[in-house]
PDB file of C-alpha atoms in Angstrom:
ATOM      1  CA  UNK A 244     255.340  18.357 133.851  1.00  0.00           C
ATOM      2  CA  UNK A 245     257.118  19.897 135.894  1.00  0.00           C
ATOM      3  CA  UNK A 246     259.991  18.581 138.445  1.00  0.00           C
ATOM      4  CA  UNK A 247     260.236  19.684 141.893  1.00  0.00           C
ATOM      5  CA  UNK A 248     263.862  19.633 143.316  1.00  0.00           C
ATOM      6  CA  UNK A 249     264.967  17.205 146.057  1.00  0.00           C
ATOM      7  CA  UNK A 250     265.190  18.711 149.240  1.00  0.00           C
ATOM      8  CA  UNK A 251     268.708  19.963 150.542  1.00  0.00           C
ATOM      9  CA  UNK A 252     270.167  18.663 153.757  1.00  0.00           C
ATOM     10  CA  UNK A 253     268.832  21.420 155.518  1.00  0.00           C
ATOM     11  CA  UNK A 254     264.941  21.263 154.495  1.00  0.00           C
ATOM     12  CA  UNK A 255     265.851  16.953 154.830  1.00  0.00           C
ATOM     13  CA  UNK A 256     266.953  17.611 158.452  1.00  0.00           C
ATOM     14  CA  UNK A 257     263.986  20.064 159.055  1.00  0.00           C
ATOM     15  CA  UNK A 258     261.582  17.763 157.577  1.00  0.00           C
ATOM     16  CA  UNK A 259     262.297  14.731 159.892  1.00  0.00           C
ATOM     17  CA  UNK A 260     262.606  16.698 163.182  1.00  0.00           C
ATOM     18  CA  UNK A 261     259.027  18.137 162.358  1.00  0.00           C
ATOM     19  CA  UNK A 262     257.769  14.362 161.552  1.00  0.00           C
ATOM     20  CA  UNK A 263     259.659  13.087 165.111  1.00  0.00           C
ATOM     21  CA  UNK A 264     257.754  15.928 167.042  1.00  0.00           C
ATOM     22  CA  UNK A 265     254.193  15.008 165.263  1.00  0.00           C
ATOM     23  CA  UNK A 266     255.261  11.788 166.024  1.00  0.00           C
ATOM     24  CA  UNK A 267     256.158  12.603 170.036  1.00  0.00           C
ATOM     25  CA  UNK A 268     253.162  14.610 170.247  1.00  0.00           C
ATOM     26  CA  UNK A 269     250.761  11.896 169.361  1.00  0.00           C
ATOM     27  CA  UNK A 270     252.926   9.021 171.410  1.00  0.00           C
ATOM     28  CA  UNK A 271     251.482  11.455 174.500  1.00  0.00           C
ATOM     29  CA  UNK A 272     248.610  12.318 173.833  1.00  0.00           C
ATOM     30  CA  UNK A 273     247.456   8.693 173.333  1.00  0.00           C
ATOM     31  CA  UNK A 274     249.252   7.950 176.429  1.00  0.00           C
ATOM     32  CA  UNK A 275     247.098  10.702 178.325  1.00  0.00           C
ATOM     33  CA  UNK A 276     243.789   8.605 176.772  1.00  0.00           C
ATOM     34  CA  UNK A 277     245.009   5.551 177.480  1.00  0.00           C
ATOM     35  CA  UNK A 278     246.130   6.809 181.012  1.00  0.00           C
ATOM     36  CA  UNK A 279     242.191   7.913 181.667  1.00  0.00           C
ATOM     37  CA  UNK A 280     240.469   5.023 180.302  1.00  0.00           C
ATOM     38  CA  UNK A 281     239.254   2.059 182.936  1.00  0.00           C
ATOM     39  CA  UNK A 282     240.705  -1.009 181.396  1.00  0.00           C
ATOM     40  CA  UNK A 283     238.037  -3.209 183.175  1.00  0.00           C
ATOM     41  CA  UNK A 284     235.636  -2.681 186.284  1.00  0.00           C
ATOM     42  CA  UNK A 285     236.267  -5.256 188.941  1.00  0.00           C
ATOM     43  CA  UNK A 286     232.865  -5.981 190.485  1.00  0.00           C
ATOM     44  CA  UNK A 287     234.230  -8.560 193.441  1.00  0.00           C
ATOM     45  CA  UNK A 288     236.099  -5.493 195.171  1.00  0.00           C
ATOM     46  CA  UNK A 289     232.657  -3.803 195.020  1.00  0.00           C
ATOM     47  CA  UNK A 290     230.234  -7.215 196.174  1.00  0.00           C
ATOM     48  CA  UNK A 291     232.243  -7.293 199.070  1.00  0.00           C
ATOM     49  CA  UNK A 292     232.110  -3.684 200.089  1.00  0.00           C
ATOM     50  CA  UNK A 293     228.281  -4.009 199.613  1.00  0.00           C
ATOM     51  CA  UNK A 294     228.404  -7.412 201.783  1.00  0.00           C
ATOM     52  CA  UNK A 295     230.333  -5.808 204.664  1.00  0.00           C
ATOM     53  CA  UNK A 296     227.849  -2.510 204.693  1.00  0.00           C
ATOM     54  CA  UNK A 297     224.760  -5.105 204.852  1.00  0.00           C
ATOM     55  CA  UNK A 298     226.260  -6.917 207.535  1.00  0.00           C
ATOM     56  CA  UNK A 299     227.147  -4.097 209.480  1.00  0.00           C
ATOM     57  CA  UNK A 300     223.047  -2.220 208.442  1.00  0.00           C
ATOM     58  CA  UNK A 301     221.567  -5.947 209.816  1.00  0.00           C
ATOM     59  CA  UNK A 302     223.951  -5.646 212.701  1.00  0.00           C
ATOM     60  CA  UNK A 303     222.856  -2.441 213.853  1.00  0.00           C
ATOM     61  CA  UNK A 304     219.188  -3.371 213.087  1.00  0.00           C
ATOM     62  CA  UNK A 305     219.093  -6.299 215.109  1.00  0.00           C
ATOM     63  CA  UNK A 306     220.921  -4.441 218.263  1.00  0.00           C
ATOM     64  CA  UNK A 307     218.864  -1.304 218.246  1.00  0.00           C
ATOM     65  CA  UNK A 308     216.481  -0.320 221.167  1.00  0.00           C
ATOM     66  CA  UNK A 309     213.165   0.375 221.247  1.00  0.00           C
ATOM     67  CA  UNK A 310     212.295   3.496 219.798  1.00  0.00           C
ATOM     68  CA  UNK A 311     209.465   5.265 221.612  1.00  0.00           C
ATOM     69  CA  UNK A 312     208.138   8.473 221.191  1.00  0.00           C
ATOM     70  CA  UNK A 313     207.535  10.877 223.870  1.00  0.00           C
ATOM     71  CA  UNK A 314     204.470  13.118 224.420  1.00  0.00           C
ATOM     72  CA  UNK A 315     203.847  16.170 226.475  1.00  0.00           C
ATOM     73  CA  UNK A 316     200.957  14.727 226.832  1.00  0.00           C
ATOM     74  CA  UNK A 317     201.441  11.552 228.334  1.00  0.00           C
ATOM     75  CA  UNK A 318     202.830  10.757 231.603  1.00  0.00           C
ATOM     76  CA  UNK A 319     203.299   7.200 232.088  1.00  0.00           C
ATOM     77  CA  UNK A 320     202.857   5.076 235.160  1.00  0.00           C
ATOM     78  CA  UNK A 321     205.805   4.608 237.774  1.00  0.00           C
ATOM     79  CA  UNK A 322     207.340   0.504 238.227  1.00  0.00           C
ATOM     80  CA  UNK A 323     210.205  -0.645 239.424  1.00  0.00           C
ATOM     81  CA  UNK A 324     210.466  -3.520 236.474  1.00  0.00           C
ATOM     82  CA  UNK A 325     214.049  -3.837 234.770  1.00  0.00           C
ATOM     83  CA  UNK A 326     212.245  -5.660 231.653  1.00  0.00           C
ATOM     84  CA  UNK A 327     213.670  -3.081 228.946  1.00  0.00           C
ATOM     85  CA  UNK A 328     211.187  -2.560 226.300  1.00  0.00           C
ATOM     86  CA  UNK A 329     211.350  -4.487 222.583  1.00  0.00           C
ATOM     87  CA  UNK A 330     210.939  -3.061 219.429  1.00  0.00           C
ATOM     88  CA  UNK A 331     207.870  -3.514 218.483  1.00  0.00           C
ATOM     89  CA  UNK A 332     204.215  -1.844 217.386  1.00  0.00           C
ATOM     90  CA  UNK A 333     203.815   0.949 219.320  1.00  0.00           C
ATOM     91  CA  UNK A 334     200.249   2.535 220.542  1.00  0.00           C
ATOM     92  CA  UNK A 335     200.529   5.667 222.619  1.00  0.00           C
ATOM     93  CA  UNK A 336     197.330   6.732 224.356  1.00  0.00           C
ATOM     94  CA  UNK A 337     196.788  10.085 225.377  1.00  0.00           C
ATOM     95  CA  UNK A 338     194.256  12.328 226.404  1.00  0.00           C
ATOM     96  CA  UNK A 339     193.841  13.674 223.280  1.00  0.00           C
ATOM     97  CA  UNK A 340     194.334  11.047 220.625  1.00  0.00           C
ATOM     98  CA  UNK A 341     195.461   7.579 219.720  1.00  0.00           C
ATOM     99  CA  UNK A 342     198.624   7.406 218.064  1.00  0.00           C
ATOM    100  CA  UNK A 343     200.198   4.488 215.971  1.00  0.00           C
ATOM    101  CA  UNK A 344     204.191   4.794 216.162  1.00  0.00           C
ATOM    102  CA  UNK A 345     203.992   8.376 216.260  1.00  0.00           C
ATOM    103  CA  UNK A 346     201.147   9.472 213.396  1.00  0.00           C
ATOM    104  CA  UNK A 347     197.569  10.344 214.953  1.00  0.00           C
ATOM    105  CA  UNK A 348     194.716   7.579 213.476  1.00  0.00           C
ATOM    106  CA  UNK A 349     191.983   9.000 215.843  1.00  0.00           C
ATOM    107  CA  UNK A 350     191.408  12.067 217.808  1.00  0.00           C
ATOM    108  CA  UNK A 351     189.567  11.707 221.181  1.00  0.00           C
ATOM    109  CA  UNK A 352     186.978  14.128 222.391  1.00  0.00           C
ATOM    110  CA  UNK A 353     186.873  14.705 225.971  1.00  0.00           C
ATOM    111  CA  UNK A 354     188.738  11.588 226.104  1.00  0.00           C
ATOM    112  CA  UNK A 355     186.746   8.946 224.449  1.00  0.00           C
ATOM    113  CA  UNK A 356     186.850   7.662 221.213  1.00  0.00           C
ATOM    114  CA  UNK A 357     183.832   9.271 219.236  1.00  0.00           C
ATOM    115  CA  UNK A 358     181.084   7.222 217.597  1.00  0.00           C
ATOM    116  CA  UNK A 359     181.594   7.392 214.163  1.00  0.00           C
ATOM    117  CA  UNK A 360     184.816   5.298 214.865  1.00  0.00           C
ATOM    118  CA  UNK A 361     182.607   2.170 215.822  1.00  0.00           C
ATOM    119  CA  UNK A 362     181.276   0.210 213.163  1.00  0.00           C
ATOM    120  CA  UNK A 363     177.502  -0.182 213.567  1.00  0.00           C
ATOM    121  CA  UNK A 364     176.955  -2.761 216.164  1.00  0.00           C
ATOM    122  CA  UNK A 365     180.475  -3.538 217.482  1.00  0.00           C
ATOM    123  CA  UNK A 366     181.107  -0.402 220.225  1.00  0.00           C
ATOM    124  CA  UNK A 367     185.276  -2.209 220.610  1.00  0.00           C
ATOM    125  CA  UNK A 368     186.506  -1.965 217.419  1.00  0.00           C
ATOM    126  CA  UNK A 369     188.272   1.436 216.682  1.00  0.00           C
ATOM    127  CA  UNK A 370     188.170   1.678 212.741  1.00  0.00           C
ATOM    128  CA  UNK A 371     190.948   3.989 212.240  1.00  0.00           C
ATOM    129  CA  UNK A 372     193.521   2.195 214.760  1.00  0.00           C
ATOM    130  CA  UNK A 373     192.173  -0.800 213.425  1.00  0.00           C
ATOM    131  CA  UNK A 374     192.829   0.311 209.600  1.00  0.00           C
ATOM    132  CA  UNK A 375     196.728   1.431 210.964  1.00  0.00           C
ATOM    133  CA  UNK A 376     197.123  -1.828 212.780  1.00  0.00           C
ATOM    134  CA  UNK A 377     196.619  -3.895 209.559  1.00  0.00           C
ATOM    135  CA  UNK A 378     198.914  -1.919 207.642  1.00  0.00           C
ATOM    136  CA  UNK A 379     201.827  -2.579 210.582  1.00  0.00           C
ATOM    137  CA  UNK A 380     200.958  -6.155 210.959  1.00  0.00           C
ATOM    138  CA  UNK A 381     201.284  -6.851 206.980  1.00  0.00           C
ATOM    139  CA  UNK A 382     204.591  -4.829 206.976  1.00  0.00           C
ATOM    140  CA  UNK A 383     206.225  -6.749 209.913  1.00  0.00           C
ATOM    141  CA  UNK A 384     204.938  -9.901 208.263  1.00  0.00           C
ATOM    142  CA  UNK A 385     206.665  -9.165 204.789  1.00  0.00           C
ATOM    143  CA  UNK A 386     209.782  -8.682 206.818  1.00  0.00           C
ATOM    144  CA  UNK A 387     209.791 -11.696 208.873  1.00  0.00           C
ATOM    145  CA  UNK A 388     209.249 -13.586 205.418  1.00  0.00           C
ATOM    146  CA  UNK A 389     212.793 -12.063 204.266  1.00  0.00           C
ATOM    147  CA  UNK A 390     214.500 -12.188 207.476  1.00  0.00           C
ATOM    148  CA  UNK A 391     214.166 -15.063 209.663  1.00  0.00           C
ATOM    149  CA  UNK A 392     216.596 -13.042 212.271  1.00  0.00           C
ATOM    150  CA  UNK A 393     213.035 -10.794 212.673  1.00  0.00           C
ATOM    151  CA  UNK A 394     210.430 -13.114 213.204  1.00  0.00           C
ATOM    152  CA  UNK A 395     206.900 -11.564 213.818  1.00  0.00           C
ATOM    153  CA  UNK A 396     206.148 -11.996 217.252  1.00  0.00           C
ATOM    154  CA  UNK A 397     202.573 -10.555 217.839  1.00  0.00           C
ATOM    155  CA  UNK A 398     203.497  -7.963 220.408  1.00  0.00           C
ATOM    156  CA  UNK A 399     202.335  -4.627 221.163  1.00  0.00           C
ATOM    157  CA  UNK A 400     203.721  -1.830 223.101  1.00  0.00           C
ATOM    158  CA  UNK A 401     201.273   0.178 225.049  1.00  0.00           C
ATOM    159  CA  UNK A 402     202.308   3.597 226.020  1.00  0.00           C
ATOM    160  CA  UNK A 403     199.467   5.339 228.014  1.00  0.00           C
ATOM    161  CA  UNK A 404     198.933   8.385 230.036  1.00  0.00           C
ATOM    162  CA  UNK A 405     198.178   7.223 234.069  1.00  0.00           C
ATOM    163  CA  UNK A 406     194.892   8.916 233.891  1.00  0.00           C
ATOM    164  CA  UNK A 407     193.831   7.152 230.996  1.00  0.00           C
ATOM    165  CA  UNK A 408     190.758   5.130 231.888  1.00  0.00           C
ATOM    166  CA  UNK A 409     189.971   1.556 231.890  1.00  0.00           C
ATOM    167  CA  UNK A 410     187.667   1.151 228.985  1.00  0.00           C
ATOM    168  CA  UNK A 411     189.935   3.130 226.832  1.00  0.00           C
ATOM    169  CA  UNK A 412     192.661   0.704 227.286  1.00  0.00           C
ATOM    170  CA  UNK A 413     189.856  -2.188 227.275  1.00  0.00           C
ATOM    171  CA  UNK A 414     188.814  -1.031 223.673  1.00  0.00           C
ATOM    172  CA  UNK A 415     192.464  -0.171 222.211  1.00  0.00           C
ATOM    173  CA  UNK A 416     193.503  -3.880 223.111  1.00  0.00           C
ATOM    174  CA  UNK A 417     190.171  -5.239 221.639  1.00  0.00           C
ATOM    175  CA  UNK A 418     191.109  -3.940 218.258  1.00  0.00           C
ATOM    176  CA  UNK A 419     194.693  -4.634 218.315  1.00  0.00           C
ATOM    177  CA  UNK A 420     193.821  -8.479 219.346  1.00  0.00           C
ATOM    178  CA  UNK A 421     191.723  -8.431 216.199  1.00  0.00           C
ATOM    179  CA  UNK A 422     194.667  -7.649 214.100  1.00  0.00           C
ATOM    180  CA  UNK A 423     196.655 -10.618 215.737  1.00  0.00           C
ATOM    181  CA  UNK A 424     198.668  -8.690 218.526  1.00  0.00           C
ATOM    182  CA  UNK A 425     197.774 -10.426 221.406  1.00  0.00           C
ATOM    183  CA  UNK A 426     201.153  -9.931 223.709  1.00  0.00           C
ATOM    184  CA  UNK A 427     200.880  -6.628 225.075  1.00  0.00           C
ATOM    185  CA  UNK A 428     204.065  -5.051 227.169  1.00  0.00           C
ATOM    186  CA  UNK A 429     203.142  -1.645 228.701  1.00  0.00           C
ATOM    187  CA  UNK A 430     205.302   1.310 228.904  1.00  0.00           C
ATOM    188  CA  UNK A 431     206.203   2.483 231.894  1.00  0.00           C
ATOM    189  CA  UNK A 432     208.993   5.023 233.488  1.00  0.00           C
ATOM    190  CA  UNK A 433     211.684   3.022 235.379  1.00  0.00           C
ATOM    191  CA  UNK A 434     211.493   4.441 239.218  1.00  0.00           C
ATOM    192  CA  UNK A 435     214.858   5.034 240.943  1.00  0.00           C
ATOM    193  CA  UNK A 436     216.656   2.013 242.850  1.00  0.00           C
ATOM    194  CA  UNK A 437     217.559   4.704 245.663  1.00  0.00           C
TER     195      UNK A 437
END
């Protein structure tokens, strides 16, 4: 066997400063780990940031306006009413189609509604305003189940062009009474109180 000599002073004194610089080296780099890990995630800080954005969305939803679109197309009649208009369905008539909100569901030629949107043997019921209204009426009804603040109130906002005629209007409300919107508010442009 063979014997290997102690160290001297020098290689002694070497020896431990390289074993105290290992041992500073790994003090900070688990410091730097440590320093980046996230102990624990506190999820009551974030419930009531998500509370106060919800309040502030329902808020906003409950104070908007009307949103109506507007049409080149269609130049409402003239009152001097002050109602202001409600959110609600929207129907804009114009010479050239029948929009619900603002996507087309039937396209008028030379201003009437053509046949093959009357089922046989009913000449009031529009089938593709009819098919739209359905869809509107089931969505405002699944949010008036979740939010009592937006009860579904069966009203319809009519925005026609003045030159629209009679029996348009007649058959539009027709089908919109058969999908249970029976309070009707018409559009109108707000004349000057000069």
């Amino acid at each position: 066997m063979s014997e290997t000599a102690p160290p001297t002073a020098a290689e002694a004194e070497q020896l431990a400063r390289m074993r105290y610089r290992r041992a500073l080296a790994r003090k900070k780099r688990k410091e730097r780990e440590a320093a980046s890990e996230v102990k624990e995630l506190n999820i009551t800080a974030m419930m009531d940031m998500m509370t106060i954005i919800l309040v502030f969305l329902l808020r906003s939803f409950a104070s908007s306006s009307a949103a109506v679109t507007a049409s080149e197309d269609v130049r409402p009649p003239v009152s001097s009413t002050r109602a202001t208009p409600k959110d609600t369905v929207a129907i804009t008539i114009t010479p050239k189609n029948i929009l619900v909100g603002d996507r087309e569901v039937v396209r008028l030629k030379d201003g009437r509604i053509p046949e093959s949107q009357f089922p046989e043997g009913n000449n009031r019921l529009v089938l593709g305003l009819d098919e739209q209204l359905k869809k509107e009426v089931k969505k405002l009804k699944f949010i008036a189940e979740r939010n009592p603040a937006a009860p579904f109130s069966h009203e319809l906002s009519v925005i026609a062009d003045k030159a629209v005629p009679y029996d348009l209007l007649v058959t539009v409300l027709y089908t919109a009474g058969q999908n249970e919107l029976e309070n009707y508010r018409f559009i109108v442009l707000q004349r000057d109180a000069n």
